[in-house]
Coordinates of N, CA and C in Angstrom, one line a residue:
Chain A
X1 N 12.7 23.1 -9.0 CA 11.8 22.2 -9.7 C 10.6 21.8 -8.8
X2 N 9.3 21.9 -9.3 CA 8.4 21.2 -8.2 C 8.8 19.6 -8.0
X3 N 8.0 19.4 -6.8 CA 7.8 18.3 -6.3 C 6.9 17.5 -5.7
X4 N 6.1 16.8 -5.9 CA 5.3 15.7 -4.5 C 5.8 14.9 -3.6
X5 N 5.2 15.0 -2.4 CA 5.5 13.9 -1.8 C 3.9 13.5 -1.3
X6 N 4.4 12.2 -1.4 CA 3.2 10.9 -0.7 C 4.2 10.7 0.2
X7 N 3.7 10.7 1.4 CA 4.4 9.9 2.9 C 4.1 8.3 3.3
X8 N 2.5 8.4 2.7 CA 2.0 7.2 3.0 C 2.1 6.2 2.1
X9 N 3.0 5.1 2.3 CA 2.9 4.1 1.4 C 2.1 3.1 1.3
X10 N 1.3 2.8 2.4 CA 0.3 2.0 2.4 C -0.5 2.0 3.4
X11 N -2.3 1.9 2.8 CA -2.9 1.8 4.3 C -3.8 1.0 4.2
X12 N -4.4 0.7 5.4 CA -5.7 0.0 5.5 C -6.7 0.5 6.2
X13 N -7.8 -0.1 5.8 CA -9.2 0.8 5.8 C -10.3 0.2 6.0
X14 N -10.8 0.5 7.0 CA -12.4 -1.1 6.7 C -13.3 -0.4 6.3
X15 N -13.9 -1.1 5.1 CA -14.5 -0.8 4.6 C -15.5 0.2 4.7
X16 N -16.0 1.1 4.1 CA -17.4 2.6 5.1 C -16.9 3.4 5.5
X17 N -15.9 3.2 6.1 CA -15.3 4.4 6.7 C -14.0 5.4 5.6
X18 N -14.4 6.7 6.1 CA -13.4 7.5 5.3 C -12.6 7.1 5.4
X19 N -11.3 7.9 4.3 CA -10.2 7.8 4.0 C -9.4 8.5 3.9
X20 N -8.5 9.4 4.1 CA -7.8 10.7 3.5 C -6.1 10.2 3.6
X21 N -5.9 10.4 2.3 CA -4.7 10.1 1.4 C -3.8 11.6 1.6
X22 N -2.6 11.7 1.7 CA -2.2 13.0 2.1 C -0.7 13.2 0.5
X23 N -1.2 14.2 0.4 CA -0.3 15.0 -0.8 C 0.1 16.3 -0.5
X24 N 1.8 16.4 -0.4 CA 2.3 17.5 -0.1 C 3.2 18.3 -1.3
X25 N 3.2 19.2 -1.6 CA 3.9 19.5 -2.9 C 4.8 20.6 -3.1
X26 N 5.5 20.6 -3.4 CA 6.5 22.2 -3.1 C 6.3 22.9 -5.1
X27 N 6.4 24.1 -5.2 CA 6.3 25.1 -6.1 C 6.6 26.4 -5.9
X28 N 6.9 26.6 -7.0 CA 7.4 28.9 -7.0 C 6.5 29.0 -7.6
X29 N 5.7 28.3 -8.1 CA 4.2 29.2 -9.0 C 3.5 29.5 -8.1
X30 N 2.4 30.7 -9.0 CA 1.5 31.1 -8.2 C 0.3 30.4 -8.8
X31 N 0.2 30.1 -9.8 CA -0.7 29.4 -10.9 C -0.5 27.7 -11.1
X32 N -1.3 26.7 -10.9 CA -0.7 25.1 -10.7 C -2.1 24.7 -10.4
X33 N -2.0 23.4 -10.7 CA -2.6 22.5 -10.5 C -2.4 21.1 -10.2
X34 N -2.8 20.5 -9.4 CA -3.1 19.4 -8.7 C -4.2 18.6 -9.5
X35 N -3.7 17.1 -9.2 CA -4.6 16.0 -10.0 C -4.3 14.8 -9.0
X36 N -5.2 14.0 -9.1 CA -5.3 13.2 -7.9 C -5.9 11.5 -9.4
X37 N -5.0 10.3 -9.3 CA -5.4 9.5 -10.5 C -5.3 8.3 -9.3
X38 N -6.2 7.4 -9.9 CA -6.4 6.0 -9.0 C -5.6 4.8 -10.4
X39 N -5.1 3.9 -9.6 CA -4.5 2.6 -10.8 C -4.7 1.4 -9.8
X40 N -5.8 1.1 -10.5 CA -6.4 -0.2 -9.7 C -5.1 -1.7 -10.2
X41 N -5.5 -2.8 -9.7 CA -4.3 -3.8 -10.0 C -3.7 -4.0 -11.2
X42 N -5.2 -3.8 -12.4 CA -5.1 -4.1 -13.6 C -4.2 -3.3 -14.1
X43 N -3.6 -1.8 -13.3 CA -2.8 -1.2 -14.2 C -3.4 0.4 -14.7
X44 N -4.4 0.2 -15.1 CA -4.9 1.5 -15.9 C -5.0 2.6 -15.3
X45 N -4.7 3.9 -15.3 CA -4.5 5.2 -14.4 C -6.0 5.8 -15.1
X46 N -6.6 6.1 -14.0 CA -8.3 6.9 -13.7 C -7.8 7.7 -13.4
X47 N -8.1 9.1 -14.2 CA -8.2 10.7 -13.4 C -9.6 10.6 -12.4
X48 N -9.3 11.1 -11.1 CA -10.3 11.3 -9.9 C -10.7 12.8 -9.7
X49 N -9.9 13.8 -10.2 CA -10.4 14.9 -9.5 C -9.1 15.9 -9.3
X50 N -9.3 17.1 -9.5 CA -8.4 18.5 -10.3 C -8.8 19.5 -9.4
X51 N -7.9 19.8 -8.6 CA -7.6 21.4 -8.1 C -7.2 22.3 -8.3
X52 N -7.9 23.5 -8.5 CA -6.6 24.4 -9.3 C -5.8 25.4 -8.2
X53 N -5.1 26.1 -8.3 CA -4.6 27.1 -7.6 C -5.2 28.1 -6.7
X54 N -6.0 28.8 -7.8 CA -6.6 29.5 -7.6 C -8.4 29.6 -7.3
X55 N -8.7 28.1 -7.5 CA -9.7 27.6 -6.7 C -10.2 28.3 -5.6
X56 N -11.3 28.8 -5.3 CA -11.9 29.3 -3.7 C -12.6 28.0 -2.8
X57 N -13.0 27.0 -3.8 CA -13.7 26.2 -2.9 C -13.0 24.7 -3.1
X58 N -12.7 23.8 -1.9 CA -12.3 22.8 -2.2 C -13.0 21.8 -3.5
X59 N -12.0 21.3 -4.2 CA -12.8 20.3 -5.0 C -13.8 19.2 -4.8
X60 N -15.0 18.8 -5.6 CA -15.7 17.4 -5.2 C -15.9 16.6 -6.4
X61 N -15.9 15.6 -6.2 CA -16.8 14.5 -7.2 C -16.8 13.1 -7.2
X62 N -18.5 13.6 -6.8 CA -19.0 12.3 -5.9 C -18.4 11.6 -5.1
X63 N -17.9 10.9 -4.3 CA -17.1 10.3 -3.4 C -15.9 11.5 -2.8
X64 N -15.3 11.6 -3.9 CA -13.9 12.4 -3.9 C -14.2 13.7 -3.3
X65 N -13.3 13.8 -2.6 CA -12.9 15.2 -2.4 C -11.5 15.4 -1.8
X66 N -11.0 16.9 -2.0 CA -10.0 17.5 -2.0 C -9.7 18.2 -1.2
X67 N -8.6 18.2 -0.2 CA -8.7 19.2 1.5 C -7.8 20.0 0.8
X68 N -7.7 21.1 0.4 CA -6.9 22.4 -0.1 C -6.4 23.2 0.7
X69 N -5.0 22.7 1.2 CA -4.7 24.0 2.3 C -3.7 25.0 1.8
X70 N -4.0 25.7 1.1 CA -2.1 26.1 0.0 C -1.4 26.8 0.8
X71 N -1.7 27.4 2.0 CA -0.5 28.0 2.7 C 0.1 27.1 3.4
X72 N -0.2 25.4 3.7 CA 0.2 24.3 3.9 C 1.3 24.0 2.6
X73 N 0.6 23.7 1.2 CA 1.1 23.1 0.5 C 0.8 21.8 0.4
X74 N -0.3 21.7 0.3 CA -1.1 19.7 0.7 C -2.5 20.1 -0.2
X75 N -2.4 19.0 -0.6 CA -3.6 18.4 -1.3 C -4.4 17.3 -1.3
X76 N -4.8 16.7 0.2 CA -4.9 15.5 0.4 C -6.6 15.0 -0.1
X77 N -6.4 13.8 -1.0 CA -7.5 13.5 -1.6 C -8.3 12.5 -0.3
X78 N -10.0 12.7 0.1 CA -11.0 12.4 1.4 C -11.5 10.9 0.1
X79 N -11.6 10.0 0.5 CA -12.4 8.9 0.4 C -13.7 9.1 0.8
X80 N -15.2 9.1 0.8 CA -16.0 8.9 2.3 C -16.9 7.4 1.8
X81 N -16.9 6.8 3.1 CA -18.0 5.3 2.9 C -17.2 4.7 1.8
X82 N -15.9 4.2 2.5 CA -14.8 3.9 1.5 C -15.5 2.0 1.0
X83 N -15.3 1.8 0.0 CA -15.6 0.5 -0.9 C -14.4 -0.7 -0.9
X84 N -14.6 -1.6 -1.5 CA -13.8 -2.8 -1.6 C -13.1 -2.1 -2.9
X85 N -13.9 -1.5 -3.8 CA -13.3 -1.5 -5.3 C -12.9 0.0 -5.1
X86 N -12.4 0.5 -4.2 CA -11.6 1.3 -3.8 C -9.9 0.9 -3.1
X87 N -10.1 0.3 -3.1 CA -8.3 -0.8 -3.1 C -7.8 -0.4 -4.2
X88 N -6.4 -0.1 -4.0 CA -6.2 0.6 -5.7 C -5.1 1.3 -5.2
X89 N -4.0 1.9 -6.1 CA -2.5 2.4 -6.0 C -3.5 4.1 -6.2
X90 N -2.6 5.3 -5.5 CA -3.3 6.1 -5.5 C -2.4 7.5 -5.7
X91 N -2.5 8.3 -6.8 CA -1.1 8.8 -7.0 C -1.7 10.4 -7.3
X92 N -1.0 11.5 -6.4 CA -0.9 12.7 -6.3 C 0.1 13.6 -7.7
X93 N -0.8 14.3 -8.4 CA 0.1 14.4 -9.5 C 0.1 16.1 -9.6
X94 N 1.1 16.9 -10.6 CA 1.0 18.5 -10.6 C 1.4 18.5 -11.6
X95 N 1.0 19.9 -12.4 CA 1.4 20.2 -13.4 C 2.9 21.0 -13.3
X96 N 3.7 20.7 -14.3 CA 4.9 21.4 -13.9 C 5.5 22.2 -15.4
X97 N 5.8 23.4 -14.9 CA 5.9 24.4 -16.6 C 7.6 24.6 -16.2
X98 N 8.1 24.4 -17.2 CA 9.4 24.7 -17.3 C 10.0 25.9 -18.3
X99 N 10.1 27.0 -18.0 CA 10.6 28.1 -19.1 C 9.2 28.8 -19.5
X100 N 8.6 28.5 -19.3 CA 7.1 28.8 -20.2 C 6.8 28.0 -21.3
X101 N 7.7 26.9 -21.1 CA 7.3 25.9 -22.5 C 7.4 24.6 -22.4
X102 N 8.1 24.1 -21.5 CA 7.7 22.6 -21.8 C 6.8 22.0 -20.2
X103 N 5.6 21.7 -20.6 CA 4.7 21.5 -19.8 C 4.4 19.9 -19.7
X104 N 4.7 19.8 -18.6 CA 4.4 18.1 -18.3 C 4.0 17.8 -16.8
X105 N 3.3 16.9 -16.4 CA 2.8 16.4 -15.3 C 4.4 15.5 -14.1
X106 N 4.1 16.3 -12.9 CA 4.8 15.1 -12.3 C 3.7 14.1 -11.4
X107 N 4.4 13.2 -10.5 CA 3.8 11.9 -10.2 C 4.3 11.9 -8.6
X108 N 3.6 12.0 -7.8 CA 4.1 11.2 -6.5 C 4.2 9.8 -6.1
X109 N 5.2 9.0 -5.3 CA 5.7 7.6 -5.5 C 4.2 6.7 -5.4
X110 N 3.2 7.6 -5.1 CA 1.6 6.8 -4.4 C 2.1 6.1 -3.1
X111 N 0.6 6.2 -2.8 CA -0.1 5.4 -1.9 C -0.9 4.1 -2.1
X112 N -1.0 3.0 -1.8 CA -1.5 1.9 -2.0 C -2.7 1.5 -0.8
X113 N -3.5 1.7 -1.0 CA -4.7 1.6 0.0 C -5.3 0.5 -0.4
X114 N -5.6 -0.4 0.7 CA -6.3 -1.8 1.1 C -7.8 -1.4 1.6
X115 N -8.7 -1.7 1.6 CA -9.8 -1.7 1.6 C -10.3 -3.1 3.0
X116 N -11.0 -3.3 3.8 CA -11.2 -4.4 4.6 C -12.6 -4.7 4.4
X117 N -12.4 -6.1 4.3 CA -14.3 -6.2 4.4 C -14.9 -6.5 5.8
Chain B
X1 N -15.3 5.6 -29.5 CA -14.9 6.2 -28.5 C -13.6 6.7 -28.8
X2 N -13.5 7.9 -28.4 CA -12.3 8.7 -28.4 C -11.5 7.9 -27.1
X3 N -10.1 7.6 -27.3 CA -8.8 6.9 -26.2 C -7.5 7.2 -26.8
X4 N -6.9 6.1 -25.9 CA -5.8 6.1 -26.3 C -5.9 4.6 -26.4
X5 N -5.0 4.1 -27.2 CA -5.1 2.7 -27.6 C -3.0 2.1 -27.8
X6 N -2.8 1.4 -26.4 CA -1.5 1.2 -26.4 C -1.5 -0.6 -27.1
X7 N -0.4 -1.1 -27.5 CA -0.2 -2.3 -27.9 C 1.5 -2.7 -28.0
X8 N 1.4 -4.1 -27.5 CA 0.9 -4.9 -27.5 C 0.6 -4.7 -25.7
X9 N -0.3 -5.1 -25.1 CA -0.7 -5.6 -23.7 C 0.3 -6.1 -23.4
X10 N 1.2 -7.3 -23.9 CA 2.2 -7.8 -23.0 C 3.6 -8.0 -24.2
X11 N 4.6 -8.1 -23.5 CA 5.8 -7.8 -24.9 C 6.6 -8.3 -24.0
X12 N 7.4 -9.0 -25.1 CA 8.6 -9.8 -24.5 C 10.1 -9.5 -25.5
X13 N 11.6 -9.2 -24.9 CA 12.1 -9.0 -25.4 C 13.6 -9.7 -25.2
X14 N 14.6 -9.8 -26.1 CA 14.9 -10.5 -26.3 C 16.5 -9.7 -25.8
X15 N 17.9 -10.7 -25.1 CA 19.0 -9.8 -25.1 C 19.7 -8.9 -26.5
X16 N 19.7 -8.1 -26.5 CA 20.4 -7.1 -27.3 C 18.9 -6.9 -28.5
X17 N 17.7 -7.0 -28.2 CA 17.2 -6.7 -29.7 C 16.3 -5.7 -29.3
X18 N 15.9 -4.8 -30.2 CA 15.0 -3.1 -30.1 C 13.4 -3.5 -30.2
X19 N 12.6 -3.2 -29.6 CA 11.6 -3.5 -29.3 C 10.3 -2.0 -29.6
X20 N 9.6 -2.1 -30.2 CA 8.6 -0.5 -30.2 C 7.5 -0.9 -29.8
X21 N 7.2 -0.2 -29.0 CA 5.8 0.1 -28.3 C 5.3 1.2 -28.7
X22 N 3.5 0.7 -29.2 CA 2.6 1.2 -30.0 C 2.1 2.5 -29.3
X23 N 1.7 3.7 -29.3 CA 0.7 4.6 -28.4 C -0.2 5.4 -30.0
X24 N -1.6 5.1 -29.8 CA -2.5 6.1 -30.6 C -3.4 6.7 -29.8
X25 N -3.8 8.0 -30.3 CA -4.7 8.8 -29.6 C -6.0 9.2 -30.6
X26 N -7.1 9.2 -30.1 CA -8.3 10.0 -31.0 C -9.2 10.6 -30.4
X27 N -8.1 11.5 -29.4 CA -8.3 12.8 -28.7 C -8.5 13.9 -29.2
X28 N -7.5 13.8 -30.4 CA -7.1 14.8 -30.8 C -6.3 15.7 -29.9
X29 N -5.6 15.5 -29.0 CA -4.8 16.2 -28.3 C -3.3 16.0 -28.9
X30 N -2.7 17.5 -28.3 CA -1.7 17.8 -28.9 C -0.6 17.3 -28.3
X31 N -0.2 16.9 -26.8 CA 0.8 16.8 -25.9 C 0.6 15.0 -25.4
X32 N 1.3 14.5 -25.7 CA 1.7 13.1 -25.4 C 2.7 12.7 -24.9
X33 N 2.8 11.9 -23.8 CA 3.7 11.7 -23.1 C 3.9 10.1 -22.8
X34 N 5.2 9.2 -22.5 CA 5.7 8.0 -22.0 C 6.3 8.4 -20.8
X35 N 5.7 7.0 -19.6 CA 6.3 6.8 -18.4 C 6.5 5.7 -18.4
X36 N 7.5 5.2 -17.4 CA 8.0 3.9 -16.8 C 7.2 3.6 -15.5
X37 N 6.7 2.8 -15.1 CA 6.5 2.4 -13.9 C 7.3 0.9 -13.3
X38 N 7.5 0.8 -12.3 CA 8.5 -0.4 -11.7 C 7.2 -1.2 -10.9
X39 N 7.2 -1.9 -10.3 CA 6.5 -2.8 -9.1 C 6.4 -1.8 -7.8
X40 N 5.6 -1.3 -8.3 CA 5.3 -0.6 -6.0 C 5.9 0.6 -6.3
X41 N 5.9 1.1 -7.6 CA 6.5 2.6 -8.2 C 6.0 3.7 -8.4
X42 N 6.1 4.7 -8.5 CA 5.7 5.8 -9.0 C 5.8 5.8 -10.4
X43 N 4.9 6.8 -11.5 CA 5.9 7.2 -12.5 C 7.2 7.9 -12.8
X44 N 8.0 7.5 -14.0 CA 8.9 8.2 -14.1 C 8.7 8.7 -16.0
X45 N 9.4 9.8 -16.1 CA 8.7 10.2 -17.5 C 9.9 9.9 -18.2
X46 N 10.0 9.5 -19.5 CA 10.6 9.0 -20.4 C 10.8 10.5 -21.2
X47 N 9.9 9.9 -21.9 CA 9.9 11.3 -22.9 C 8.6 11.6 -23.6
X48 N 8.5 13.3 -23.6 CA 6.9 14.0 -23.7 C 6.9 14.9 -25.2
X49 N 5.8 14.8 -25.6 CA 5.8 15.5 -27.0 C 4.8 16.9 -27.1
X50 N 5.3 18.0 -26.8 CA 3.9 19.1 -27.4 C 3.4 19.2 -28.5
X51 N 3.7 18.6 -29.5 CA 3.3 19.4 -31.0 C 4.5 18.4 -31.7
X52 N 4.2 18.0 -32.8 CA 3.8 17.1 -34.0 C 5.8 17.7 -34.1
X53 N 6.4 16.2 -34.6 CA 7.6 16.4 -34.6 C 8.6 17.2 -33.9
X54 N 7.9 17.4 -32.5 CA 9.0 17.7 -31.6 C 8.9 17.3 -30.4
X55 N 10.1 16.7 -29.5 CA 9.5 15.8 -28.6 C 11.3 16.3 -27.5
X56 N 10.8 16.1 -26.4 CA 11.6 16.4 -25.1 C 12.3 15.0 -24.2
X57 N 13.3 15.2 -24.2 CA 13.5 14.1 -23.0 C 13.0 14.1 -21.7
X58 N 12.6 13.1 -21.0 CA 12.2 13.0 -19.5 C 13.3 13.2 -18.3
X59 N 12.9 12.5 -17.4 CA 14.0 12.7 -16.2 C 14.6 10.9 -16.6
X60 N 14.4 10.4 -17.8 CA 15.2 8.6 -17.7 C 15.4 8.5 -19.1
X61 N 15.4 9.5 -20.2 CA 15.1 8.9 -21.6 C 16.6 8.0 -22.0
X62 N 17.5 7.6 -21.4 CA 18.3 6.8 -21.9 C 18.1 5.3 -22.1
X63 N 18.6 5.2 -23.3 CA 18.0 3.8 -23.5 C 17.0 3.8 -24.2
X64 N 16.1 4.7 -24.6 CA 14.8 4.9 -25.4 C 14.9 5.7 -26.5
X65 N 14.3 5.5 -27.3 CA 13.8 6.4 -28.1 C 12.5 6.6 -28.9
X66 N 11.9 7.8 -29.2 CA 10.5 7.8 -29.6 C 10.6 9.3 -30.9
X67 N 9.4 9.0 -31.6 CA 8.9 10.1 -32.6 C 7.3 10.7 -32.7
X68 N 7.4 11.2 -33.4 CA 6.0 12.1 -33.4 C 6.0 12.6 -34.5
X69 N 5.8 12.1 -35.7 CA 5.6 12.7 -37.1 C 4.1 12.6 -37.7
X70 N 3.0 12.1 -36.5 CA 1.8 12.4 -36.7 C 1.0 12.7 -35.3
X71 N 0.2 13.2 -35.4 CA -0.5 14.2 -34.2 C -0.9 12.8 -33.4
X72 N -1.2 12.1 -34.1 CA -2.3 10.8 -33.1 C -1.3 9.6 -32.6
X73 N -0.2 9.8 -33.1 CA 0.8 8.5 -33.1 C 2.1 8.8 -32.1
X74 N 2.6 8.6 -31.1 CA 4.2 8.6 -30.2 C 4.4 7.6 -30.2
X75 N 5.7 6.8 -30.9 CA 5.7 5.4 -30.6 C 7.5 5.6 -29.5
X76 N 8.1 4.4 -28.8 CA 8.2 4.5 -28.4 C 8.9 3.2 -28.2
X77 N 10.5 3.3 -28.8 CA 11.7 2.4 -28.8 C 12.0 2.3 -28.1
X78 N 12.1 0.8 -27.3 CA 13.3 0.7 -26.4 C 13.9 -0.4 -26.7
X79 N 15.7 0.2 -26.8 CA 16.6 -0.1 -28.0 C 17.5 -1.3 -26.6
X80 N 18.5 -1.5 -27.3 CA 19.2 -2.4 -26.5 C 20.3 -2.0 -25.0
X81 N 20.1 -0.6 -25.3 CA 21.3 0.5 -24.7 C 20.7 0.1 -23.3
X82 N 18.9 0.0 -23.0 CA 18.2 -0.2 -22.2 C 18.6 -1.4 -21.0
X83 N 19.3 -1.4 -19.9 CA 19.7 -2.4 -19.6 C 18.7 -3.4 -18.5
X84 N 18.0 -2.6 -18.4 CA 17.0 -3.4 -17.3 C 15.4 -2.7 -17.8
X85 N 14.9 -3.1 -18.8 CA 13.9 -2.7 -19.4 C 12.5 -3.2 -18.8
X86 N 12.7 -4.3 -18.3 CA 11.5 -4.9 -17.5 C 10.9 -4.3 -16.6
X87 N 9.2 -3.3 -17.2 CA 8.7 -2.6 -16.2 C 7.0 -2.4 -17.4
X88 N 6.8 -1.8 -16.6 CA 4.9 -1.3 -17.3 C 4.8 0.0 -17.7
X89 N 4.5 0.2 -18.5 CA 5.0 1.1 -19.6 C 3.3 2.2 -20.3
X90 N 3.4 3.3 -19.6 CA 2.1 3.7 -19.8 C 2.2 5.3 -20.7
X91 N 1.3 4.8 -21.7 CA 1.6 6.1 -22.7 C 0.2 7.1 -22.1
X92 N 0.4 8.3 -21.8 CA -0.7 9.4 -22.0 C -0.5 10.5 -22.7
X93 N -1.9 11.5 -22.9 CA -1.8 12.6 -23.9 C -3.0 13.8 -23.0
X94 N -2.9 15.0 -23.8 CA -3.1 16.0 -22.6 C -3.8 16.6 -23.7
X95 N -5.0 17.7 -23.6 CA -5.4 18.8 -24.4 C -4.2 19.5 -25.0
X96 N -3.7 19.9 -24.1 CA -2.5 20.9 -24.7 C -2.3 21.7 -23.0
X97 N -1.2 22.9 -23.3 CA -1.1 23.7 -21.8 C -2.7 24.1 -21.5
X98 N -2.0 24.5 -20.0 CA -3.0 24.7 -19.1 C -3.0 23.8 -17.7
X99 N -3.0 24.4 -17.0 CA -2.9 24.0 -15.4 C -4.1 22.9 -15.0
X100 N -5.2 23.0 -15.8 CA -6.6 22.3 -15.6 C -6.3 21.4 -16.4
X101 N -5.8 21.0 -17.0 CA -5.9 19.7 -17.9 C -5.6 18.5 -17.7
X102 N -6.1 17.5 -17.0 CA -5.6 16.6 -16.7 C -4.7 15.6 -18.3
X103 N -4.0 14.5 -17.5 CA -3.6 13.7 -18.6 C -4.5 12.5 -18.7
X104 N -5.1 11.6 -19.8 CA -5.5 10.5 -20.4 C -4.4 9.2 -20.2
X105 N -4.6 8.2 -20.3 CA -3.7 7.8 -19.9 C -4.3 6.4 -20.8
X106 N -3.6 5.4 -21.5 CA -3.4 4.1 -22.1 C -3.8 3.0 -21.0
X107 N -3.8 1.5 -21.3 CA -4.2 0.7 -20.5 C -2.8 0.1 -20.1
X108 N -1.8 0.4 -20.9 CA -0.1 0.1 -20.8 C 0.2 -1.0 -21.4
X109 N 1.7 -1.4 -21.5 CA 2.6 -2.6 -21.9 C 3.1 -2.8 -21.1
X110 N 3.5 -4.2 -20.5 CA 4.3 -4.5 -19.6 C 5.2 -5.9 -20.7
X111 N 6.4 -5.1 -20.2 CA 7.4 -5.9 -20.8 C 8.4 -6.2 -20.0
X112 N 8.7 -7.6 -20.5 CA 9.9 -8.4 -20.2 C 10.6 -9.0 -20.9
X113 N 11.7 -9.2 -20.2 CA 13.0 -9.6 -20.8 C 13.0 -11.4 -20.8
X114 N 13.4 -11.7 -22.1 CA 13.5 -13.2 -22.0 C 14.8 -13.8 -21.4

């Protein structure tokens, strides 16, 4: 069965300065995707940004980006000129196919990143 | 606006009584899914639906139960069997397969026990 791991359970960050959140993930696929979702205090889960497998170029958008190393197995999401309202629970997710039919997302335990002013 | 629209925001429950939590979509997406979250947790998946009256258990569905007898609707029992039910409770829905798809995700319920 796939899996994530987040190592980092929490960090701290002064403010402007990058970030990189680290996601490690094990799979027998050759075909997968990687999703990277932010859940600020209030709770609500934001999709940030989608890698696919078979991707040639690392992912971006706007702030976000994505270090793609697959013969690693990591998909660590970069912060840059990190923000206050970037504080926020930060969770590494994969698509995972079971039989060829039951298709559902897993969740890594996250990361909880602090922001400094 | 197209969402997901969970209810109630906050839910209180009572020893031994069944409690349902609301999830609507106007995605129109086919695949809907319930997780548990704890304090300082990860998700954990309850139970996920591909297609209109058929629905899978997760890696926790004990103690719950849910249906799918309309495309926009997974609601989402949690019965008394539940013995520690107090946690935040987040319904999402997906296009359908596909490795690119991310999931949508509700604003959640957080429930507790009286």
């Amino acid at each position: 069965a796939q899996k994530i791991t987040q190592t980092q359970p929490g960090m701290f960050v002064q403010e402007k300065e990058a970030v990189t959140l680290d996601c490690t993930y094990d799979t027998s696929d050759q075909s997968y995707g990687l999703f990277w979702y932010k859940q600020p205090s209030s709770g609500e889960m934001i999709f940030l940004i989608y890698q696919g497998s078979y991707d040639e170029q690392n992912a971006t958008e706007g702030r976000y980006s994505l270090n793609f190393q697959k013969a690693r197995k990591s998909a660590n999401l970069v912060i840059s000129a990190s923000q206050l309202g970037d504080s926020a629970m930060y969770f590494c997710a994969m698509r995972d196919l079971i039989a060829n039919r039951d298709d559902k997302i897993i969740f890594g335990k996250g990361t909880r990143l602090h922001i400094l002013p | 606006d197209g969402g997901i629209t969970q209810s109630p925001k906050y839910l209180f429950r009572k020893e031994g009584q069944n409690v349902t939590l609301s999830c609507e979509q106007n995605l129109n997406h086919d695949a809907m899914y319930w997780y548990r979250q704890d304090p300082g947790q990860g998700l954990r998946l309850i139970y996920y639906s591909q297609i209109v009256n058929d629905f899978q258990k997760g890696d926790i569905a004990e103690g719950y139960s849910v249906s799918r007898e309309k495309k926009e609707s997974f609601p989402l029992t949690v019965t008394s069997a539940q013995k520690n039910p107090t946690a935040f409770y987040l319904c999402a829905s997906r296009t359908g397969t596909g490795v690119n798809q991310p999931q949508h995700f509700g604003d959640g319920t957080r429930l507790s026990i009286l």
